[in-house]
């Protein structure tokens, strides 16, 4: 009787896909943390030059240390590196937005609102479905709550409160467009992984 190898072939396919994805996640995790270190240095420098209180500077430093330190610990624990780095993606995503919100509430100026988009840009490096959903929802909900709860940050003399409505509409359209573009990019990446894995399976089978 011929042995049923379909399960084995599928398992090999999944293992190869996981190894391939692990290689890319390691690279992306390293890149994200390098960016975090650079941004941490720039932000701390500007906070010092603006002569903010020592408590504010230490608070921001502490958040970056926790974020980068947790990534180092998860990366160093190689027992289950794939799932550790997957978890690190969510830690980074949430951490980036927490730091962005802290900076916005600290300065309370319209220009610092761009910190949210910097947080999104950093987390977009991962090109992961779940990270995309967490990041997009975080961007929209955080932006919406800031516009509604701290409308004075975006107030412009001589303009009515309808400006806040336009900000929310623009933010909604922006997040929808980001979601669509991210979905297309991630779909292409997934297709690439599947194609490589199937090619590898064909080589092994032949």
mmCIF file of N, CA, C and O in Angstrom, residues 31-46 64 68 122:
data_model
loop_
_atom_site.group_PDB
_atom_site.id
_atom_site.type_symbol
_atom_site.label_atom_id
_atom_site.label_comp_id
_atom_site.label_asym_id
_atom_site.label_seq_id
_atom_site.Cartn_x
_atom_site.Cartn_y
_atom_site.Cartn_z
ATOM 1 N N UNK A 31 15.593 46.141 12.107
ATOM 2 C CA UNK A 31 15.436 47.455 11.483
ATOM 3 C C UNK A 31 14.566 48.375 12.339
ATOM 4 O O UNK A 31 14.906 49.552 12.543
ATOM 5 N N UNK A 32 13.448 47.842 12.842
ATOM 6 C CA UNK A 32 12.548 48.642 13.685
ATOM 7 C C UNK A 32 13.262 49.125 14.939
ATOM 8 O O UNK A 32 13.115 50.283 15.354
ATOM 9 N N UNK A 33 14.062 48.258 15.545
ATOM 10 C CA UNK A 33 14.756 48.654 16.778
ATOM 11 C C UNK A 33 15.876 49.645 16.508
ATOM 12 O O UNK A 33 16.142 50.514 17.351
ATOM 13 N N UNK A 34 16.531 49.550 15.361
ATOM 14 C CA UNK A 34 17.535 50.560 15.000
ATOM 15 C C UNK A 34 16.863 51.918 14.843
ATOM 16 O O UNK A 34 17.367 52.940 15.327
ATOM 17 N N UNK A 35 15.701 51.930 14.176
ATOM 18 C CA UNK A 35 14.943 53.180 14.020
ATOM 19 C C UNK A 35 14.525 53.719 15.382
ATOM 20 O O UNK A 35 14.592 54.935 15.635
ATOM 21 N N UNK A 36 14.093 52.840 16.283
ATOM 22 C CA UNK A 36 13.690 53.268 17.621
ATOM 23 C C UNK A 36 14.845 53.899 18.386
ATOM 24 O O UNK A 36 14.669 54.902 19.085
ATOM 25 N N UNK A 37 16.023 53.306 18.262
ATOM 26 C CA UNK A 37 17.203 53.862 18.940
ATOM 27 C C UNK A 37 17.530 55.252 18.390
ATOM 28 O O UNK A 37 17.805 56.190 19.154
ATOM 29 N N UNK A 38 17.477 55.386 17.067
ATOM 30 C CA UNK A 38 17.765 56.683 16.435
ATOM 31 C C UNK A 38 16.740 57.728 16.862
ATOM 32 O O UNK A 38 17.092 58.852 17.256
ATOM 33 N N UNK A 39 15.450 57.354 16.806
ATOM 34 C CA UNK A 39 14.390 58.288 17.201
ATOM 35 C C UNK A 39 14.490 58.641 18.685
ATOM 36 O O UNK A 39 14.231 59.793 19.070
ATOM 37 N N UNK A 40 14.838 57.660 19.494
ATOM 38 C CA UNK A 40 14.992 57.926 20.934
ATOM 39 C C UNK A 40 16.053 58.992 21.164
ATOM 40 O O UNK A 40 15.850 59.936 21.941
ATOM 41 N N UNK A 41 17.188 58.857 20.472
ATOM 42 C CA UNK A 41 18.260 59.840 20.616
ATOM 43 C C UNK A 41 17.830 61.222 20.158
ATOM 44 O O UNK A 41 18.114 62.232 20.828
ATOM 45 N N UNK A 42 17.129 61.282 19.014
ATOM 46 C CA UNK A 42 16.679 62.575 18.488
ATOM 47 C C UNK A 42 15.667 63.224 19.421
ATOM 48 O O UNK A 42 15.756 64.433 19.722
ATOM 49 N N UNK A 43 14.706 62.440 19.893
ATOM 50 C CA UNK A 43 13.658 62.983 20.760
ATOM 51 C C UNK A 43 14.232 63.459 22.088
ATOM 52 O O UNK A 43 13.899 64.547 22.570
ATOM 53 N N UNK A 44 15.112 62.656 22.672
ATOM 54 C CA UNK A 44 15.723 63.049 23.952
ATOM 55 C C UNK A 44 16.535 64.328 23.777
ATOM 56 O O UNK A 44 16.524 65.222 24.636
ATOM 57 N N UNK A 45 17.229 64.433 22.651
ATOM 58 C CA UNK A 45 18.027 65.635 22.379
ATOM 59 C C UNK A 45 17.132 66.872 22.303
ATOM 60 O O UNK A 45 17.435 67.912 22.913
ATOM 61 N N UNK A 46 16.024 66.769 21.566
ATOM 62 C CA UNK A 46 15.119 67.913 21.432
ATOM 63 C C UNK A 46 14.446 68.251 22.761
ATOM 64 O O UNK A 46 14.251 69.434 23.084
ATOM 65 N N UNK A 64 11.208 54.286 26.035
ATOM 66 C CA UNK A 64 12.062 53.733 24.976
ATOM 67 C C UNK A 64 12.906 52.576 25.505
ATOM 68 O O UNK A 64 13.106 51.576 24.795
ATOM 69 N N UNK A 68 12.663 48.933 23.787
ATOM 70 C CA UNK A 68 13.833 48.308 23.176
ATOM 71 C C UNK A 68 14.316 47.126 24.003
ATOM 72 O O UNK A 68 14.695 46.077 23.456
ATOM 73 N N UNK A 122 6.595 53.244 11.108
ATOM 74 C CA UNK A 122 7.531 52.278 11.686
ATOM 75 C C UNK A 122 6.901 50.886 11.735
ATOM 76 O O UNK A 122 7.521 49.893 11.347
#
